[in-house]
PDB file of C-alpha atoms in Angstrom:
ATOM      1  CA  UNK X 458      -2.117  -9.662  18.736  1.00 63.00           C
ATOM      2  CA  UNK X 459       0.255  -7.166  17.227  1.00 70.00           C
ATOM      3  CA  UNK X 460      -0.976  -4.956  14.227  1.00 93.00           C
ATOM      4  CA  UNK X 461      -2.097  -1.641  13.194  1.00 96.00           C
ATOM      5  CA  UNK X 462      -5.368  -0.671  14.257  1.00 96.00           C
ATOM      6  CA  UNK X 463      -7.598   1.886  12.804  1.00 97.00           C
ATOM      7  CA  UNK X 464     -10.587   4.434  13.454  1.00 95.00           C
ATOM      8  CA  UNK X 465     -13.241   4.884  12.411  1.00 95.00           C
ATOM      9  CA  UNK X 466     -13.933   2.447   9.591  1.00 94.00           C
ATOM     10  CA  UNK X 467     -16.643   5.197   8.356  1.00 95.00           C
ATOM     11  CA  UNK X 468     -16.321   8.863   8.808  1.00 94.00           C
ATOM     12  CA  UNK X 469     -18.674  11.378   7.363  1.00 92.00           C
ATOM     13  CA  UNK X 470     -17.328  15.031   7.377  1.00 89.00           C
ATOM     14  CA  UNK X 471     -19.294  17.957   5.881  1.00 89.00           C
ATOM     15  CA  UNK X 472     -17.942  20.821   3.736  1.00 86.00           C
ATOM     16  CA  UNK X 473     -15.739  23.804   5.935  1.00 86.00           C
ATOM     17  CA  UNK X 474     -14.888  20.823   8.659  1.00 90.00           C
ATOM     18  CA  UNK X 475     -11.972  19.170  10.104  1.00 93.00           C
ATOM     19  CA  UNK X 476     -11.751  15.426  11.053  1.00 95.00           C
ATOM     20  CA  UNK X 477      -8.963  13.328  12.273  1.00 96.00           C
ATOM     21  CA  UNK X 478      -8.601  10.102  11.402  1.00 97.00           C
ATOM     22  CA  UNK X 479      -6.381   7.885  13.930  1.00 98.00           C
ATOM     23  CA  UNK X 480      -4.049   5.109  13.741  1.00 98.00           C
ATOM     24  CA  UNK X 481      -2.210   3.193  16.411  1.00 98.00           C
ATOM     25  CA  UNK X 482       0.378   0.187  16.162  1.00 97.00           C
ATOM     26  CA  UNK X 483       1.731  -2.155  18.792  1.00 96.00           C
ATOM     27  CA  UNK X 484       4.333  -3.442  16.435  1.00 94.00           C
ATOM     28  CA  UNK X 485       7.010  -1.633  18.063  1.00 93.00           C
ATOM     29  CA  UNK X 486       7.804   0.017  14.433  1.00 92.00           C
ATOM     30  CA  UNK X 487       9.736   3.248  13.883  1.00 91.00           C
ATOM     31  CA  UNK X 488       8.185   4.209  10.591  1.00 92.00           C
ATOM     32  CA  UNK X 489       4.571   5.104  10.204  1.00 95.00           C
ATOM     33  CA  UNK X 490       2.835   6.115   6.829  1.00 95.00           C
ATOM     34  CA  UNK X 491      -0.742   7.825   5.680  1.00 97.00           C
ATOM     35  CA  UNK X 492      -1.750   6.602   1.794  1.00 97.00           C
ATOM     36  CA  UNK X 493      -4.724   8.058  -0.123  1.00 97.00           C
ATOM     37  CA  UNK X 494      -6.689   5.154  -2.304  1.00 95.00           C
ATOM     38  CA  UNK X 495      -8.870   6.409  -4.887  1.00 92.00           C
ATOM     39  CA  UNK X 496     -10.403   3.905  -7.316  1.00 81.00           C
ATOM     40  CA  UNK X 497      -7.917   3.012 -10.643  1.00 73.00           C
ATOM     41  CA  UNK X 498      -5.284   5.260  -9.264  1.00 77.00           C
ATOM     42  CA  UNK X 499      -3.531   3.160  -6.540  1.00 86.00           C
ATOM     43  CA  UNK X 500      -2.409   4.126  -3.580  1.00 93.00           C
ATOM     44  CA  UNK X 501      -0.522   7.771  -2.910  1.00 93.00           C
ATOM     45  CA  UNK X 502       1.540   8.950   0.088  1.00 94.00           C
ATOM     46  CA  UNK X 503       0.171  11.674   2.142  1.00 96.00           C
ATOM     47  CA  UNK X 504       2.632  11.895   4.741  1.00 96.00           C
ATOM     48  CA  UNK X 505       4.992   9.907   6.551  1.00 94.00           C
ATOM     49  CA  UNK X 506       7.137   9.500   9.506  1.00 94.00           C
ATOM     50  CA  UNK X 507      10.698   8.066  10.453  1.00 90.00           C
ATOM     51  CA  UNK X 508      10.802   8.656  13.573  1.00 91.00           C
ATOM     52  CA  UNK X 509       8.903  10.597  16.749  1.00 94.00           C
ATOM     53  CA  UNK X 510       8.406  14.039  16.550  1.00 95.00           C
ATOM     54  CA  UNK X 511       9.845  13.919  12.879  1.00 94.00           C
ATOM     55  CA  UNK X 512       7.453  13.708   9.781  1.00 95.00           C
ATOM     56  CA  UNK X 513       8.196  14.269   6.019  1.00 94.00           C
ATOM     57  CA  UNK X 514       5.360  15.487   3.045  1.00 95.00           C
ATOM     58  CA  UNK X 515       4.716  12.942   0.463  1.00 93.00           C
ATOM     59  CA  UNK X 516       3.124  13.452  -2.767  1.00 91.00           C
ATOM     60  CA  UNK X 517       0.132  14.832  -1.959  1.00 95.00           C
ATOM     61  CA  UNK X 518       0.129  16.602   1.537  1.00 96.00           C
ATOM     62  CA  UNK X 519      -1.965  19.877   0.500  1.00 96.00           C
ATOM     63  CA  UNK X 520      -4.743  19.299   2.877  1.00 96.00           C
ATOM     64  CA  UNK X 521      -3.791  17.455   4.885  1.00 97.00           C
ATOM     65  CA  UNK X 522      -1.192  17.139   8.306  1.00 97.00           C
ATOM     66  CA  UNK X 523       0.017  15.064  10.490  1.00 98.00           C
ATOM     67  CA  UNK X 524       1.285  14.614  14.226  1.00 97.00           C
ATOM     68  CA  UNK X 525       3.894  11.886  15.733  1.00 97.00           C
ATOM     69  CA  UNK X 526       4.378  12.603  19.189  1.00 97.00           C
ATOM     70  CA  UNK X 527       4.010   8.911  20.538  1.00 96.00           C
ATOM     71  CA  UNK X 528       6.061   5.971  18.244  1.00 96.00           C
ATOM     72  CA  UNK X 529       2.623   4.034  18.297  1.00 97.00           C
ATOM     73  CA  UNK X 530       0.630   6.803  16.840  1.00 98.00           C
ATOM     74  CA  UNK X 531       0.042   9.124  14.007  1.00 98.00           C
ATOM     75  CA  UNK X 532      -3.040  10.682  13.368  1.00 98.00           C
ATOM     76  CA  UNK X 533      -3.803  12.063  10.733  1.00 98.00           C
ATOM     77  CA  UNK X 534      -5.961  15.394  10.011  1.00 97.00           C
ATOM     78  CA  UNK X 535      -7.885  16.256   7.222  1.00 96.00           C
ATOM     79  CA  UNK X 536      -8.887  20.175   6.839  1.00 94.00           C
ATOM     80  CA  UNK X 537     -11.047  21.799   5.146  1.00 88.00           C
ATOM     81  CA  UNK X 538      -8.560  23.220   2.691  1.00 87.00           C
ATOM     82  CA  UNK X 539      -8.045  19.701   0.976  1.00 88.00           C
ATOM     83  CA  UNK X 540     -10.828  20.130  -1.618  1.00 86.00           C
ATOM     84  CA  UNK X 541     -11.888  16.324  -2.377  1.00 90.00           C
ATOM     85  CA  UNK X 542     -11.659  14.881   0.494  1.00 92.00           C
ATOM     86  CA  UNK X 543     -13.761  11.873  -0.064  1.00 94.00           C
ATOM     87  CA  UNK X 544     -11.105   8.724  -0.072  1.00 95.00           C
ATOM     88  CA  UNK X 545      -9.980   5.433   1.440  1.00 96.00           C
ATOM     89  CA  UNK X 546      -7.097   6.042   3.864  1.00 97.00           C
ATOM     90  CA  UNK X 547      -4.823   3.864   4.663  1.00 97.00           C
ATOM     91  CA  UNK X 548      -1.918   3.600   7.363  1.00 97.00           C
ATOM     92  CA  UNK X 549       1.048   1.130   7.326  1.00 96.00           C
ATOM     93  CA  UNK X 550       4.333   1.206   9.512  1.00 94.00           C
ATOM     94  CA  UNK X 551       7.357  -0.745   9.085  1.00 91.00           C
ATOM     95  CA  UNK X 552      10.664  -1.238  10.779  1.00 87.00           C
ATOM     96  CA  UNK X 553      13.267   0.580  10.097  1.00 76.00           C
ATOM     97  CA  UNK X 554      16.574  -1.404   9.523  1.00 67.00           C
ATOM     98  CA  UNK X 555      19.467   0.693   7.975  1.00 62.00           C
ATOM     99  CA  UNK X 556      20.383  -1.415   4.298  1.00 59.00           C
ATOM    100  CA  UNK X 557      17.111  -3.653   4.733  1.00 65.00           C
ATOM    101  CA  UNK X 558      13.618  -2.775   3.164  1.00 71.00           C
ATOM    102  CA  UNK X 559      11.116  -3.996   5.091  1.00 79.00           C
ATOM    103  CA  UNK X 560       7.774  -4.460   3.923  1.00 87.00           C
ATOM    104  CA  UNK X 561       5.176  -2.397   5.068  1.00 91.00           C
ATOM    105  CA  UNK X 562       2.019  -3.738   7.465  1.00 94.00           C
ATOM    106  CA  UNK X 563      -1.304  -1.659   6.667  1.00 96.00           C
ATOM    107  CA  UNK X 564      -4.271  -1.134   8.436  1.00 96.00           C
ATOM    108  CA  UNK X 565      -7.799  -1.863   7.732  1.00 96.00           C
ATOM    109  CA  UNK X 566      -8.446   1.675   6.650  1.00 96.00           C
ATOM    110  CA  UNK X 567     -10.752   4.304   7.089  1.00 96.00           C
ATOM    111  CA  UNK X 568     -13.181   5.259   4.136  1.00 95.00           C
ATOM    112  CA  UNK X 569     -14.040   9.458   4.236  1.00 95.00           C
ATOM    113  CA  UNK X 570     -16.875  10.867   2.871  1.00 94.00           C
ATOM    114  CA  UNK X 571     -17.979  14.298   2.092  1.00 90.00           C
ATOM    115  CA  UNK X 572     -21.424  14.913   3.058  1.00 85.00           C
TER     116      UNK X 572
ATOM    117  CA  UNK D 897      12.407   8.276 -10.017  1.00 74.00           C
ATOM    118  CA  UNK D 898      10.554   4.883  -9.843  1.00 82.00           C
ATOM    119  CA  UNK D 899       7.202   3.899 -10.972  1.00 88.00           C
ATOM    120  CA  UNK D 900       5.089   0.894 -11.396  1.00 93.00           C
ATOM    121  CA  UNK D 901       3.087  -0.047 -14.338  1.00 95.00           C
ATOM    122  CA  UNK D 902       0.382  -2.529 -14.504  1.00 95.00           C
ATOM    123  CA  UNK D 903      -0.179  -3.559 -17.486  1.00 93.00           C
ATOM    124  CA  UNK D 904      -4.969  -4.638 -17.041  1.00 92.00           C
ATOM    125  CA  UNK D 905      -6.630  -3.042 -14.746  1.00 93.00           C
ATOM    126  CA  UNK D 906      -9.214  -5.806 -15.098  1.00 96.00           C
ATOM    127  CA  UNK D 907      -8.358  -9.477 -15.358  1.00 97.00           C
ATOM    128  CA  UNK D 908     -10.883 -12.381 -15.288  1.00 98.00           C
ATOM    129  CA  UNK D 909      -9.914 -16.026 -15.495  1.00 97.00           C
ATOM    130  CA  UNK D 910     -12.334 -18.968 -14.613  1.00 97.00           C
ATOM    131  CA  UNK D 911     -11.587 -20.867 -11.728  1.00 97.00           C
ATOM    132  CA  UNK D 912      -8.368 -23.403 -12.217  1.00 97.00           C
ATOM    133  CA  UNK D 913      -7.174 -21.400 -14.804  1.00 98.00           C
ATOM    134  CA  UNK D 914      -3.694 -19.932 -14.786  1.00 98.00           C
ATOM    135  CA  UNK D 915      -3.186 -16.208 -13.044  1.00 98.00           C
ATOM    136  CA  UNK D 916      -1.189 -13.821 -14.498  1.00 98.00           C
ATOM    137  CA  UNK D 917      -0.803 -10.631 -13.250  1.00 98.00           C
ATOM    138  CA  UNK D 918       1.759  -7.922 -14.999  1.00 98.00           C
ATOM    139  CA  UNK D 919       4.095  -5.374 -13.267  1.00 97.00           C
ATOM    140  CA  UNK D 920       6.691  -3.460 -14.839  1.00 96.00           C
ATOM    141  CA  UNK D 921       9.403  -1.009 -13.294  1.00 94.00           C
ATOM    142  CA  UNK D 922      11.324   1.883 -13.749  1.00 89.00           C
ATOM    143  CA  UNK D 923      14.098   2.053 -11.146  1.00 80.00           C
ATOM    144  CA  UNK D 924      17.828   3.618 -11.600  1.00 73.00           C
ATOM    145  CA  UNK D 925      18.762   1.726  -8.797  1.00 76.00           C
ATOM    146  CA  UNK D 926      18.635  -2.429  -7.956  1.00 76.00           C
ATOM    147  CA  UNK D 927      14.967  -2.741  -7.181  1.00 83.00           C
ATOM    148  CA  UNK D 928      12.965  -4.037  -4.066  1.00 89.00           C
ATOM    149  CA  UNK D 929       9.646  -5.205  -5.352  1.00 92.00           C
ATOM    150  CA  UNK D 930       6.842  -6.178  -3.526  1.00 94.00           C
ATOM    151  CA  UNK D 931       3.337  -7.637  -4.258  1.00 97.00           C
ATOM    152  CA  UNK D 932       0.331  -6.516  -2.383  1.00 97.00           C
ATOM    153  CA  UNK D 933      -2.834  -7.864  -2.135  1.00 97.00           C
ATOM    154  CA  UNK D 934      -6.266  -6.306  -1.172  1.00 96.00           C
ATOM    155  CA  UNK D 935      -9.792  -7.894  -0.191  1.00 94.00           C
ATOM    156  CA  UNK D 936     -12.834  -4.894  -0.189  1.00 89.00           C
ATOM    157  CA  UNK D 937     -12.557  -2.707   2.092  1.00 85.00           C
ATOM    158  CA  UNK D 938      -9.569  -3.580   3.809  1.00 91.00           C
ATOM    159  CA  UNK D 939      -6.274  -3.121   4.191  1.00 93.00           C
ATOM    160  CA  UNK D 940      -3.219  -4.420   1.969  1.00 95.00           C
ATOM    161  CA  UNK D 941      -1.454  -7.888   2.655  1.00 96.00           C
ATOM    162  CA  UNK D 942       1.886  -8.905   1.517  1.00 95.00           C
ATOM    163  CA  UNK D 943       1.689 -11.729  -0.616  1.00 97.00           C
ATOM    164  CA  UNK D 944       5.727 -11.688  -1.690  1.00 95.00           C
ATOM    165  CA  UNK D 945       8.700  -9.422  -1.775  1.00 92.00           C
ATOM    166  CA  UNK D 946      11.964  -9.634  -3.637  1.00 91.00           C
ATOM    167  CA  UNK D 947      14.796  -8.338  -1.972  1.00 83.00           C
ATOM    168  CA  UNK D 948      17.656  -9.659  -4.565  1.00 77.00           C
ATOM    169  CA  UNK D 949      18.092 -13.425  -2.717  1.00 75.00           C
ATOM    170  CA  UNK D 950      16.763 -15.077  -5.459  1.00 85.00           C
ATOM    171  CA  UNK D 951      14.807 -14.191  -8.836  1.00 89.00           C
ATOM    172  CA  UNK D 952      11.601 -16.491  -8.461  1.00 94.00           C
ATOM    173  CA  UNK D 953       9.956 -15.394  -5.257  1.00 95.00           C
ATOM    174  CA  UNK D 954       7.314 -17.942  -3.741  1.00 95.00           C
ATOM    175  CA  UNK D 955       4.807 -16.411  -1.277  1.00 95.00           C
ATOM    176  CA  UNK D 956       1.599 -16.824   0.164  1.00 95.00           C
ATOM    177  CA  UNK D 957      -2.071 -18.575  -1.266  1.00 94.00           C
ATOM    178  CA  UNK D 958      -0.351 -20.378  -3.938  1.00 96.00           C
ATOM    179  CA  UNK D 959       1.369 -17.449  -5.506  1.00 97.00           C
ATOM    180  CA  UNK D 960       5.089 -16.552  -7.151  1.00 97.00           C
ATOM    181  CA  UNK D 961       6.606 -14.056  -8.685  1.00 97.00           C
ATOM    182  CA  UNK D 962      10.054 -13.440 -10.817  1.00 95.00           C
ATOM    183  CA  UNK D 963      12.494 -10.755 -11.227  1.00 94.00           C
ATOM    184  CA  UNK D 964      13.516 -10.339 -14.657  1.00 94.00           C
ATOM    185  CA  UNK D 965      15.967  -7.598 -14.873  1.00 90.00           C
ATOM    186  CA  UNK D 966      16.511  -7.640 -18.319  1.00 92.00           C
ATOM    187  CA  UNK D 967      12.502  -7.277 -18.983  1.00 93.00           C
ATOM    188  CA  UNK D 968      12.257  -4.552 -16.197  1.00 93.00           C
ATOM    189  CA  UNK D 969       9.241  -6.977 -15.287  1.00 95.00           C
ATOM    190  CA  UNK D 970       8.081  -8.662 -11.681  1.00 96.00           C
ATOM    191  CA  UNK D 971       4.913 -10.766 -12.910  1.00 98.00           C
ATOM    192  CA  UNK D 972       2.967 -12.025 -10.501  1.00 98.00           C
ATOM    193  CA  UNK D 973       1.444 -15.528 -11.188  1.00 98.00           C
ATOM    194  CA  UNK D 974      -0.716 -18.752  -9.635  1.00 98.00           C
ATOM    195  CA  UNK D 975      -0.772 -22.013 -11.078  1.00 97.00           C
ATOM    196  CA  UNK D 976      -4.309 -22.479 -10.540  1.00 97.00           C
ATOM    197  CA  UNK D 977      -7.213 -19.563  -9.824  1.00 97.00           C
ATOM    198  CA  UNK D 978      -9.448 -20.133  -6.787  1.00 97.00           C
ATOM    199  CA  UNK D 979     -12.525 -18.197  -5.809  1.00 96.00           C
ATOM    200  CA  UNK D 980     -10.773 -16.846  -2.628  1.00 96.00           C
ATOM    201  CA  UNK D 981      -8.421 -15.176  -4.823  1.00 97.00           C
ATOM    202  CA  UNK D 982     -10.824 -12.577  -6.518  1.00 97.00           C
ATOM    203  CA  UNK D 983      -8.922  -8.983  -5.234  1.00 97.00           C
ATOM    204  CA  UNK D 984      -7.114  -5.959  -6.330  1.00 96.00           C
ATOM    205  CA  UNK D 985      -3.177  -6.625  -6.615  1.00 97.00           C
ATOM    206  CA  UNK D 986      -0.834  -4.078  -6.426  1.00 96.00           C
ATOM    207  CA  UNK D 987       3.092  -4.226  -7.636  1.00 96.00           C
ATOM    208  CA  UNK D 988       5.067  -1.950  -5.244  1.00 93.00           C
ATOM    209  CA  UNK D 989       8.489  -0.866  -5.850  1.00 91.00           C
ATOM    210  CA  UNK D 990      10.661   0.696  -3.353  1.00 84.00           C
ATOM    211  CA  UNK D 991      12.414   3.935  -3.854  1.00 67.00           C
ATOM    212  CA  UNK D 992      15.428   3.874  -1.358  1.00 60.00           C
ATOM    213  CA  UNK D 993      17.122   2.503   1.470  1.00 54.00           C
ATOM    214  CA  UNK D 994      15.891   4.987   3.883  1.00 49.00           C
ATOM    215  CA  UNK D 995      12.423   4.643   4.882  1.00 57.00           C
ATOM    216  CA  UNK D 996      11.263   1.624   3.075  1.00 71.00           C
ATOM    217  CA  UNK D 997       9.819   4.441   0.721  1.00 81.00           C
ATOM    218  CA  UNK D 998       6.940   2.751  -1.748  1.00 88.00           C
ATOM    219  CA  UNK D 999       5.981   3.254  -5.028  1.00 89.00           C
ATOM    220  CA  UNK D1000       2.641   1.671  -6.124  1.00 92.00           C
ATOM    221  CA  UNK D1001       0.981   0.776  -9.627  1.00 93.00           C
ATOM    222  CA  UNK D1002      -2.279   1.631  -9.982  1.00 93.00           C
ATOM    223  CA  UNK D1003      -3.741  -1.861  -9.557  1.00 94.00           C
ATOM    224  CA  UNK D1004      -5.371  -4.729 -10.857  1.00 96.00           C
ATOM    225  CA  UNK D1005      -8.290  -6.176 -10.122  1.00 96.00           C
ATOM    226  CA  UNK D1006      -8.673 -10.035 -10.811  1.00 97.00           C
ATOM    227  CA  UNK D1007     -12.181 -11.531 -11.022  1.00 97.00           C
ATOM    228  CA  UNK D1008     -12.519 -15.299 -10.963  1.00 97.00           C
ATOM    229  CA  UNK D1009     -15.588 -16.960 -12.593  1.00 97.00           C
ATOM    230  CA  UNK D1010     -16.806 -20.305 -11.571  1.00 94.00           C
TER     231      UNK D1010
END
């Protein structure tokens, strides 16, 4: 089955730590995104990427960074320098056709806490 | 820049009742909207997108949107509430050709009562 798989579904970090949270898709898409979901506030962009070994800041990157050296994966870090960590993140991918939007597939999502 | 508004963050109907679910957009540029849908704890689900083919957009479970350009608006509605349909929505817009860029409203979650 093709989708966009990721891990953990529950991470616990404490204060002054790093953790990474992956994602991997077998949809063969160019375009891979990292959202931040906090309750009554939608979802914001953290980071995304257009293509490998290329990545662009969203809206709210402080914190936060991000690798792409495979097309099927982008993991993303969160330090210890973003100060409220505690979230539901989410990663989606999409195609990317010049002149076409494409919608864009999300994963099941990973919910942070700060211990 | 483009945003989304949606207008209840709450909305309860009973069960069989009409669904209405209200998105508004700012955009400078001919809109792609997209409707989103999300059980707890997981991720988000495309229900419909409108990509300029055709103003009333029919997608999955039941539900259709339309494109009113002159109301700025991309409502999101279901002839008939189900159980199974009790989620948050979120109205997506997108921001520019490259990147399928998204811009979400802040969502709305619909509670159906028996």
């Amino acid at each position: 089955d093709g989708g966009i798989t990721q891990s953990p579904k529950y991470l616990f970090r404490k204060e002054g730590q790093n953790v990474t949270l992956s994602c991997e898709q077998n949809l063969n898409h160019d375009a891979m995104y990292w959202y931040r979901q906090d309750p009554g506030q939608g979802l914001r962009l953290i980071y995304y990427s257009q293509i490998v070994n290329d990545f662009q800041k969203g809206d709210i990157a402080e914190g936060y960074s991000v690798s792409r050296e495979k097309k099927e994966s982008f993991p993303l870090t969160v330090t210890s320098a973003q100060k409220n960590p505690t979230a539901f993140y989410l990663c989606a991918s999409s195609m990317q056709t010049g002149g076409v939007h494409n919608e864009q597939f999300f994963g099941p999502g990973t919910r942070l806490t700060v211990l | 820049a483009q945003s989304v508004t949606q207008l209840g963050s709450h909305v309860s109907v009973s069960e069989g009742a009409l669904v209405l679910l209200r998105c508004n957009y700012s955009s400078s540029v001919p809109p792609y909207l997209f409707w989103y849908v999300q059980y707890p704890n997981q991720g988000l689900q495309l229900l419909l997108k409108y990509t300029s083919a055709a103003t009333l957009v029919k997608g999955i479970n039941g539900f259709e949107a339309e494109f009113k350009k002159s109301e700025t608006s991309f409502h999101l509605t279901k002839p008939s509430a189900h159980m199974s349909d009790a989620a948050e929505y979120f109205c997506a817009v997108s921001s520019n050709n490259a990147g399928n860029m998204l811009t979400f409203g802040g969502g709305t979650r619909l509670m159906v009562k028996p």
